[in-house]
Amino acid sequence: RKKSRHIPVRALLERAPDVLMSIAPCWVASPLSVSQLLHGNNQFFDMVIFDEASQILQEEAIPALYRANQVVVAGDKHQLPPTTFFATAIEENDDLDFSDGDNDKTIVTESIGGFESLLDTLEAFLPKWSLDWHYRSEDERLITFSNTYVYSNRLITFPSVHNREAISYVQIPHDPSLGGQEESTSLEVKEVVRQVLSHAEKRSNESLGVITMGIKHANRIQAALDRKLNSHPELSNFFSLSREERFFIKNLETVQGDERDAIILSIGYGKTASGDLPHRFGPLTQDVGYRRLNVAITRAKKRMCVISSFSHNDIDSNRSKSRGVQLLKKYLEYVASGGRQLPELEKFGGVELNPFESDIKDALYSKGIKTLSQFGVSCYRIDLVAMHPQKKGKPVLAIECDGASYHSSATARDRDRLRQEHLQRLGWRFHRIWSTDWFYSREQEINRAICAYNEAVRISDLEDINTKKTNMIDSSKKLVEILHKPSPTTRSPRPNIPKYSSINSYSIKELKQIADWVKSDGLLRTDEELVREIFNELPFRRLGSKIEERLYKAAGIRFTQQYLF
């Protein structure tokens, strides 16, 4: 409770290290904080873990390494390398015409002796484990492209039970009258803003992020969105900074580590007035440019929307040998097909069933249950997936057997617990058939499978009904909001009060005039709704406690601490 004369953390830790480490045995700090806070004469920690080690320079890691007995380094060499100040200055200039990347690597690595990161240095002699299970994407199509072209199909992904559109693509038509917009096209900016507002209105329960190739394009989108939000105060909650996964607009260099339910990737670069596409894609053309694209296209958990003013056909592979540009061309083709264009996505029938699995498939088919075999796109596939009897193409039940794929798992924990838990987390109903039970009690196992199938169909139908009810309730709420939304035509004339830059510039009398004008339409409101509407008439972006207290006073409402939360 002391207000002043605090002992600096560095000095306190030097004087009472055992006490502080007992109170807080786990510390989270940046490399710079380690040097600032921890005295250099003690090894305080048994272990230091570096996360995102591909972005940490060796010289930044030394202070933390010096203070620990053991080290764990976690990172992905296919994601962003460290960016020095010089490299960042170049990357922020979207006007520069980068070469194909043959000499660009020195920009990032010259000052650190040819090793680009802590991960790169320690990978040579530390024991290495590969974390291959992919958990972020709830639909395989969101990670399939990177898994194929970047990770050599090493990642283990899991099929989704939902039929929603996971990947969408919007191509902005070329307008010859809008020349000089090769770095950031105005029509694409407008489309991104439209998509953002549509998401905020229809999917406010899902988090959203916007990723751009260049900083200039990101700034233009932010400015255009801010102008639009002035006329949409009802969406302020979605864009609140207090949300756990708040909305963001970021360029490629600053998005690593972020994830959102939905991602909008805006390419930004456009054609000249004559219709030619300059093959200047900024940092994407560098030697490590493909990593930037890999980071951008793997941030989404549920859905991905890609917006560009040109198609994959406009990119000439002969004009740029950069791997990043080549992958961009392939990725635009992939998203244009909705995530169905890769040869690897021909997923049904590519793997033969063993006799045990075939016997189960035939037995269920004879009972009227249609199944798809080897469901999925990665090295892990569901043995059999039972489909809904009336709703074509809708899977309802995952059926796993202890066949070849089961025994190929490295550990019992993987095959007996983790795979089932993850499938259920993705929304699957799960049923297991053991080979010994099938051979000794075939009819009993068939009946068990039929019961599990019928239950899965019943639950699937209930979920569809609940979804429809939720959509109807949401529509009704929106209708009520529209019907009860105050209309300026029902109010008295708005008082002629200037818009000040500070709440303190308003007198209570002026704020009371605005409050009386809002209440003049005669509609019933809660105290919070009234204060919110008064706030919407002021030129401020955030309703802080200071503004809130003055507005409650102007509206004649007793202000209590509860309104701060």
XYZ file of C-alpha atoms in Angstrom:
565
model
C 0.000 0.000 0.000
C 3.019 2.303 -0.053
C 2.583 5.299 -2.332
C 6.254 6.235 -2.594
C 9.816 5.257 -1.607
C 9.553 1.826 -3.184
C 12.706 -0.261 -3.368
C 13.555 -0.893 -7.060
C 12.810 -4.448 -8.123
C 16.446 -4.993 -9.093
C 17.646 -3.946 -5.616
C 14.892 -5.869 -3.850
C 15.723 -9.032 -5.769
C 19.399 -8.653 -4.894
C 18.585 -8.239 -1.181
C 15.854 -10.896 -0.869
C 16.079 -13.288 -3.815
C 14.795 -16.348 -1.946
C 11.690 -14.528 -0.733
C 10.767 -13.149 -4.167
C 11.400 -16.451 -5.944
C 9.221 -18.248 -3.381
C 6.394 -15.762 -3.872
C 6.711 -15.783 -7.681
C 8.665 -18.825 -8.902
C 7.757 -18.198 -12.548
C 8.621 -14.899 -14.247
C 7.617 -13.647 -17.692
C 9.920 -11.020 -19.151
C 11.326 -9.655 -22.371
C 15.109 -9.945 -22.930
C 15.497 -6.241 -22.134
C 13.537 -6.593 -18.870
C 15.865 -9.382 -17.749
C 18.828 -7.001 -17.899
C 16.928 -4.202 -16.202
C 15.381 -6.176 -13.340
C 17.721 -9.054 -12.517
C 21.118 -8.575 -10.924
C 23.899 -10.283 -12.827
C 25.671 -11.994 -9.951
C 23.072 -14.701 -9.304
C 21.552 -17.612 -11.198
C 17.969 -17.081 -10.143
C 16.198 -19.642 -12.316
C 16.447 -23.376 -12.750
C 15.130 -23.055 -16.300
C 14.643 -20.343 -18.911
C 12.214 -20.900 -21.792
C 12.503 -18.787 -24.936
C 9.262 -18.548 -26.902
C 9.265 -17.356 -30.551
C 13.021 -17.954 -30.548
C 13.195 -17.393 -34.313
C 12.726 -13.686 -33.564
C 15.332 -13.379 -30.794
C 18.869 -12.197 -31.533
C 21.680 -14.044 -29.790
C 23.006 -10.937 -28.067
C 19.544 -10.257 -26.629
C 19.346 -13.790 -25.226
C 22.681 -13.816 -23.380
C 21.459 -11.985 -20.216
C 18.672 -14.554 -19.719
C 20.960 -17.506 -20.517
C 23.444 -16.237 -17.949
C 20.857 -16.390 -15.155
C 19.665 -19.982 -15.615
C 20.907 -23.555 -15.280
C 18.876 -24.999 -18.162
C 17.363 -23.587 -21.335
C 14.436 -24.593 -23.553
C 14.155 -22.904 -26.935
C 10.821 -22.980 -28.802
C 10.408 -21.590 -32.285
C 9.630 -22.174 -35.941
C 12.313 -21.592 -38.550
C 9.577 -21.049 -41.149
C 8.283 -17.959 -39.355
C 9.664 -14.439 -39.085
C 13.379 -13.939 -38.368
C 14.647 -11.143 -36.116
C 14.200 -7.716 -37.663
C 16.929 -5.196 -36.933
C 16.241 -1.463 -37.002
C 17.910 -1.166 -40.415
C 15.816 -3.982 -41.856
C 12.625 -2.534 -40.394
C 13.358 0.870 -41.904
C 13.681 -0.731 -45.324
C 10.613 -2.938 -44.930
C 8.453 0.015 -43.914
C 9.194 1.708 -47.237
C 6.710 0.025 -49.516
C 7.991 2.026 -52.496
C 11.289 0.151 -52.681
C 11.700 -2.332 -55.501
C 13.191 -5.364 -53.766
C 15.235 -7.808 -55.773
C 14.483 -11.503 -55.901
C 16.172 -11.894 -52.560
C 19.623 -13.192 -53.484
C 21.388 -10.485 -51.456
C 18.637 -9.523 -49.029
C 19.605 -12.016 -46.369
C 22.586 -9.888 -45.365
C 20.164 -7.150 -44.274
C 18.941 -9.377 -41.457
C 21.955 -11.518 -40.619
C 25.103 -9.510 -41.343
C 25.352 -7.998 -37.856
C 25.023 -11.350 -36.084
C 27.626 -13.441 -37.816
C 25.555 -15.393 -40.323
C 23.204 -16.951 -37.746
C 19.902 -15.164 -37.980
C 18.432 -16.005 -34.574
C 18.856 -17.779 -31.252
C 16.859 -20.692 -32.701
C 19.212 -20.912 -35.665
C 22.277 -20.956 -33.410
C 21.120 -23.460 -30.782
C 19.432 -25.807 -33.239
C 22.838 -27.177 -34.191
C 23.649 -28.772 -30.829
C 20.551 -28.875 -28.594
C 18.335 -31.997 -28.593
C 15.407 -31.279 -30.899
C 11.757 -32.322 -30.704
C 9.261 -31.560 -33.424
C 5.779 -30.495 -32.289
C 3.698 -31.731 -35.209
C 0.144 -31.650 -33.860
C -1.679 -28.566 -35.122
C -4.385 -27.264 -32.787
C -5.192 -23.709 -33.903
C -7.206 -24.258 -37.087
C -10.659 -25.700 -36.528
C -10.859 -26.471 -40.251
C -8.040 -28.302 -42.037
C -8.323 -26.066 -45.094
C -6.919 -23.160 -43.069
C -3.565 -24.921 -42.578
C -3.419 -27.291 -45.559
C -1.630 -24.839 -47.843
C 1.196 -24.187 -45.372
C 1.345 -27.845 -44.423
C 1.858 -28.736 -48.090
C 4.203 -26.022 -49.334
C 6.078 -25.030 -46.167
C 6.038 -27.969 -43.728
C 6.223 -30.827 -46.282
C 2.987 -32.383 -44.956
C 4.629 -32.972 -41.575
C 1.865 -31.378 -39.504
C -0.875 -33.572 -38.102
C -4.211 -31.837 -38.599
C -7.743 -32.896 -37.779
C -10.872 -32.776 -39.962
C -13.686 -30.414 -39.055
C -17.222 -31.606 -38.453
C -18.701 -28.284 -39.592
C -19.649 -27.462 -43.167
C -19.125 -23.728 -42.865
C -17.204 -21.745 -45.445
C -13.720 -21.684 -43.994
C -11.983 -19.848 -46.852
C -13.427 -17.092 -49.031
C -11.884 -14.894 -51.695
C -12.860 -11.451 -52.965
C -11.208 -10.045 -56.072
C -11.652 -6.305 -56.547
C -12.263 -5.314 -60.202
C -9.604 -3.144 -61.817
C -10.580 0.487 -62.363
C -8.309 2.138 -64.990
C -9.368 5.604 -63.783
C -7.674 4.992 -60.420
C -4.012 5.171 -61.345
C -1.076 5.515 -59.000
C -2.447 3.076 -56.417
C 0.035 0.262 -56.843
C 0.829 0.243 -53.094
C -2.717 0.481 -51.724
C -5.883 0.445 -53.816
C -8.830 2.542 -52.615
C -11.455 0.011 -53.743
C -9.729 -2.692 -51.711
C -9.667 -0.429 -48.653
C -13.431 0.096 -48.993
C -14.057 -3.649 -49.356
C -11.993 -4.457 -46.263
C -13.949 -1.905 -44.222
C -17.218 -3.342 -45.536
C -16.146 -6.868 -44.558
C -15.083 -5.706 -41.080
C -18.399 -3.960 -40.409
C -20.335 -6.949 -41.732
C -18.419 -9.260 -39.385
C -19.027 -6.936 -36.422
C -22.774 -6.956 -37.140
C -23.282 -10.648 -37.950
C -20.529 -12.441 -36.001
C -19.832 -10.201 -33.036
C -19.108 -13.291 -30.904
C -16.095 -14.149 -33.110
C -12.830 -12.228 -32.835
C -11.393 -10.627 -35.969
C -8.056 -9.378 -37.265
C -6.959 -7.668 -40.472
C -3.505 -8.380 -41.929
C -1.946 -6.352 -44.723
C 1.242 -6.677 -46.745
C 2.374 -3.084 -46.202
C 2.186 -0.460 -43.465
C 0.747 2.215 -45.755
C -2.195 -0.021 -46.679
C -2.818 -0.866 -43.008
C -2.870 2.834 -42.078
C -5.329 3.640 -44.876
C -7.676 0.860 -43.748
C -7.497 2.047 -40.130
C -8.305 5.623 -41.134
C -11.220 4.575 -43.363
C -12.624 2.305 -40.643
C -12.396 5.055 -38.017
C -14.424 7.363 -40.256
C -17.083 4.702 -40.791
C -17.351 3.856 -37.101
C -18.406 7.420 -36.350
C -21.769 6.559 -37.905
C -21.989 3.096 -36.272
C -21.901 3.664 -32.501
C -23.876 0.456 -31.983
C -20.728 -1.504 -32.934
C -18.498 0.107 -30.311
C -18.509 -2.982 -28.070
C -16.985 -5.133 -30.816
C -14.076 -2.712 -31.252
C -13.558 -2.170 -27.530
C -9.950 -2.302 -26.360
C -11.055 -4.236 -23.274
C -12.020 -7.365 -25.248
C -9.848 -10.383 -24.515
C -9.116 -10.918 -28.229
C -9.598 -7.396 -29.481
C -9.821 -6.367 -33.104
C -6.560 -5.407 -34.820
C -5.181 -4.132 -38.115
C -1.526 -5.109 -38.541
C 1.051 -5.500 -41.261
C 3.054 -8.697 -41.807
C 5.944 -7.708 -39.562
C 3.905 -7.338 -36.380
C 1.362 -10.153 -36.529
C 3.426 -13.189 -35.471
C 2.028 -14.723 -32.291
C -1.486 -13.362 -32.852
C -4.515 -15.496 -33.628
C -8.188 -14.700 -34.124
C -11.369 -16.613 -34.966
C -11.494 -14.855 -38.323
C -8.762 -13.192 -40.350
C -9.043 -10.823 -43.301
C -5.859 -10.817 -45.405
C -5.728 -7.769 -47.658
C -2.957 -7.915 -50.267
C -3.169 -4.187 -51.004
C -0.909 -4.019 -54.047
C -2.668 -3.007 -57.255
C -2.275 -2.573 -61.000
C -1.209 0.475 -62.931
C -3.727 2.520 -64.913
C -2.827 0.448 -67.998
C -3.710 -2.793 -66.195
C -0.136 -4.020 -65.661
C 0.765 -5.531 -62.282
C 4.152 -4.254 -61.028
C 5.833 -7.197 -59.374
C 6.863 -5.142 -56.355
C 5.564 -6.954 -53.312
C 7.695 -5.256 -50.668
C 9.271 -7.524 -48.035
C 7.563 -10.550 -49.610
C 10.286 -10.577 -52.281
C 13.107 -10.927 -49.756
C 14.903 -14.188 -49.176
C 12.771 -14.785 -46.072
C 9.620 -13.382 -47.672
C 7.843 -16.738 -47.797
C 7.960 -16.849 -44.000
C 6.014 -13.611 -43.794
C 3.299 -15.079 -46.000
C 3.313 -18.278 -43.940
C 2.718 -16.300 -40.747
C -0.106 -14.274 -42.310
C -2.079 -17.246 -43.662
C -1.926 -19.323 -40.452
C -3.453 -16.866 -37.934
C -7.126 -17.892 -38.374
C -8.940 -20.369 -36.135
C -12.316 -20.589 -37.913
C -12.406 -18.655 -41.174
C -10.189 -16.753 -43.581
C -11.113 -14.075 -46.121
C -8.536 -12.978 -48.699
C -9.028 -9.734 -50.625
C -6.912 -8.631 -53.581
C -7.204 -6.480 -56.691
C -5.542 -9.086 -58.916
C -5.737 -12.856 -59.363
C -3.063 -15.542 -59.442
C -3.128 -15.378 -63.235
C -1.789 -11.796 -63.092
C 1.417 -12.902 -61.321
C 4.115 -13.847 -63.842
C 6.428 -16.477 -62.379
C 9.166 -15.392 -64.788
C 9.244 -11.842 -63.442
C 10.154 -12.848 -59.890
C 12.003 -15.917 -58.647
C 11.286 -15.095 -55.005
C 9.779 -18.018 -53.119
C 7.424 -15.611 -51.363
C 5.979 -14.359 -54.651
C 5.701 -17.911 -56.017
C 3.785 -18.983 -52.906
C 1.535 -15.921 -53.132
C 0.559 -16.940 -56.661
C -0.245 -20.490 -55.524
C -2.090 -19.261 -52.439
C -4.373 -16.946 -54.427
C -5.231 -19.891 -56.655
C -5.902 -22.008 -53.565
C -8.249 -19.522 -51.878
C -10.042 -18.811 -55.170
C -11.122 -22.464 -55.103
C -12.335 -22.182 -51.506
C -9.490 -24.403 -50.310
C -10.261 -27.306 -52.657
C -7.668 -26.871 -55.415
C -4.629 -28.704 -54.070
C -4.180 -32.283 -55.343
C -3.735 -33.337 -51.725
C -7.355 -32.436 -51.063
C -8.618 -35.396 -53.046
C -9.066 -37.089 -49.745
C -11.614 -39.850 -50.127
C -10.398 -43.061 -51.669
C -6.709 -42.188 -51.623
C -5.941 -44.679 -48.808
C -7.097 -48.270 -48.954
C -8.988 -49.786 -46.051
C -7.705 -52.920 -44.366
C -10.022 -55.976 -44.182
C -11.146 -55.110 -40.636
C -12.184 -51.561 -41.582
C -13.803 -52.758 -44.815
C -15.876 -55.292 -42.886
C -17.158 -52.555 -40.552
C -17.949 -50.274 -43.493
C -19.905 -53.023 -45.295
C -21.777 -54.046 -42.145
C -22.897 -50.465 -41.439
C -23.860 -49.927 -45.077
C -26.108 -53.008 -44.914
C -27.888 -51.285 -41.994
C -28.448 -48.124 -44.027
C -25.524 -46.107 -42.620
C -23.428 -44.427 -45.292
C -19.798 -43.822 -44.331
C -16.772 -42.107 -45.834
C -13.425 -43.738 -45.238
C -10.066 -42.156 -44.382
C -11.650 -38.739 -43.779
C -9.091 -35.924 -43.731
C -6.154 -34.474 -45.642
C -3.038 -34.893 -43.493
C -1.235 -38.010 -42.320
C -3.925 -38.428 -39.658
C -7.350 -39.418 -40.978
C -10.533 -40.634 -39.335
C -11.058 -44.296 -40.252
C -14.791 -43.981 -40.972
C -17.185 -41.019 -40.847
C -20.923 -41.703 -40.765
C -23.029 -39.195 -42.700
C -26.431 -37.728 -41.861
C -29.257 -39.762 -43.482
C -31.177 -36.720 -44.823
C -28.684 -33.847 -44.923
C -26.339 -34.625 -47.768
C -22.663 -34.114 -47.070
C -23.052 -33.569 -43.321
C -20.831 -35.800 -41.125
C -22.238 -36.702 -37.715
C -20.096 -39.483 -36.205
C -16.373 -40.295 -36.216
C -15.730 -44.058 -36.018
C -12.216 -45.199 -35.183
C -10.876 -48.736 -35.243
C -7.657 -50.148 -33.807
C -6.238 -50.843 -37.243
C -3.011 -49.770 -38.925
C -3.406 -46.027 -38.289
C -4.133 -46.710 -34.613
C -0.982 -48.763 -34.109
C 1.143 -46.244 -36.039
C 0.794 -43.719 -33.191
C 3.961 -43.346 -31.147
C 2.303 -43.511 -27.723
C -0.824 -44.927 -26.109
C -1.602 -41.417 -24.870
C -1.830 -40.183 -28.469
C -3.988 -42.989 -29.827
C -6.220 -43.639 -26.818
C -6.846 -40.177 -25.394
C -5.479 -37.109 -27.198
C -6.895 -37.788 -30.663
C -10.370 -38.454 -29.282
C -10.250 -35.389 -27.007
C -9.219 -33.114 -29.861
C -11.872 -34.461 -32.234
C -14.533 -33.903 -29.561
C -13.228 -30.370 -29.003
C -13.803 -29.751 -32.714
C -17.420 -30.873 -32.340
C -17.247 -34.546 -33.343
C -19.276 -37.336 -31.781
C -16.846 -40.227 -31.329
C -17.258 -44.003 -31.379
C -14.538 -46.664 -30.979
C -14.693 -50.250 -32.285
C -12.066 -52.657 -30.986
C -10.982 -55.500 -33.255
C -11.222 -58.168 -30.548
C -14.774 -57.095 -29.674
C -15.699 -57.100 -33.372
C -14.372 -60.604 -33.969
C -15.958 -62.121 -30.860
C -19.223 -60.119 -30.654
C -19.841 -58.808 -34.152
C -23.612 -58.321 -33.914
C -23.348 -56.654 -30.535
C -20.759 -54.195 -31.885
C -22.966 -53.437 -34.896
C -25.846 -52.622 -32.562
C -23.562 -50.398 -30.460
C -22.489 -48.532 -33.582
C -26.104 -48.096 -34.705
C -27.080 -46.692 -31.303
C -24.129 -44.288 -31.369
C -25.075 -43.228 -34.902
C -28.734 -42.605 -34.033
C -27.714 -40.561 -30.994
C -25.275 -38.530 -33.111
C -28.012 -37.799 -35.678
C -30.410 -36.764 -32.904
C -27.874 -34.374 -31.348
C -26.960 -32.970 -34.768
C -30.630 -32.195 -35.461
C -31.006 -30.555 -32.040
C -27.939 -28.393 -32.683
C -29.423 -27.279 -36.008
C -32.710 -26.381 -34.298
C -30.895 -24.440 -31.568
C -28.841 -22.612 -34.201
C -32.011 -21.595 -36.021
C -33.583 -20.430 -32.752
C -30.464 -18.426 -31.893
C -30.500 -16.804 -35.318
C -34.193 -15.965 -34.905
C -33.561 -14.480 -31.449
C -30.654 -12.427 -32.797
C -32.840 -11.214 -35.661
C -35.614 -10.321 -33.206
C -33.158 -8.418 -31.001
C -31.897 -6.459 -33.993
C -35.490 -5.694 -34.987
C -36.269 -4.487 -31.460
C -33.134 -2.332 -31.517
C -34.175 -0.847 -34.830
C -37.730 -0.189 -33.634
C -36.546 1.378 -30.378
C -33.612 3.267 -31.817
C -34.230 6.947 -31.247
C -35.043 8.811 -34.408
C -33.847 12.420 -34.719
C -37.189 13.314 -36.342
C -39.044 12.606 -33.075
C -36.837 14.893 -31.020
C -36.756 18.621 -30.570
C -34.070 20.518 -32.532
C -30.544 19.603 -31.457
C -28.941 22.257 -29.236
C -26.204 24.233 -30.952
C -23.279 23.205 -28.768
C -19.678 23.108 -30.089
C -17.686 19.862 -30.127
C -14.723 20.244 -27.777
C -11.637 18.069 -27.662
C -11.850 17.548 -23.879
C -14.752 16.623 -21.613
C -13.601 19.307 -19.185
C -14.323 21.964 -21.830
C -18.037 21.169 -21.616
C -20.009 22.853 -18.874
C -22.583 20.835 -16.953
C -25.223 23.097 -18.470
C -24.146 22.194 -22.016
C -24.052 18.484 -21.217
C -27.494 18.749 -19.597
C -28.860 20.362 -22.783
C -27.592 17.415 -24.824
C -29.061 14.968 -22.287
C -32.451 16.714 -22.372
C -32.393 16.659 -26.178
C -31.707 12.892 -26.223
C -34.568 12.301 -23.751
C -36.956 14.513 -25.722
C -38.067 11.635 -27.974
C -39.856 10.077 -24.992
C -38.388 6.576 -25.351
C -37.779 4.436 -22.271
C -34.125 3.686 -21.540
C -31.975 2.289 -18.799
C -29.462 4.645 -17.163
C -26.616 2.982 -19.053
C -28.428 3.297 -22.403
C -29.158 6.969 -21.801
C -25.543 7.769 -20.929
C -24.321 5.794 -23.939
C -26.581 7.802 -26.288
C -25.418 11.082 -24.786
C -21.823 9.932 -25.263
C -22.519 9.108 -28.922
C -23.341 12.776 -29.483
C -19.881 13.783 -28.288
C -16.703 13.608 -30.396
C -14.873 11.141 -28.133
C -13.909 7.578 -29.059
C -13.796 5.953 -25.610
C -16.192 6.214 -22.701
C -13.782 6.416 -19.778
C -14.699 6.759 -16.122
C -14.063 10.516 -16.137
C -16.434 11.147 -19.059
C -18.932 8.664 -17.671
C -19.094 10.392 -14.285
C -19.815 13.800 -15.863
C -22.492 12.376 -18.160
C -24.283 10.676 -15.256
C -24.258 13.969 -13.402
C -25.580 15.859 -16.453
C -28.352 13.296 -16.911
C -29.395 13.614 -13.257
C -28.394 10.052 -12.412
C -26.480 9.148 -9.266
C -23.048 7.877 -10.304
C -21.745 4.886 -8.355
C -18.644 2.737 -8.658
C -20.615 -0.120 -10.221
C -20.839 1.787 -13.498
C -17.101 1.469 -13.942
C -17.360 -2.277 -14.551
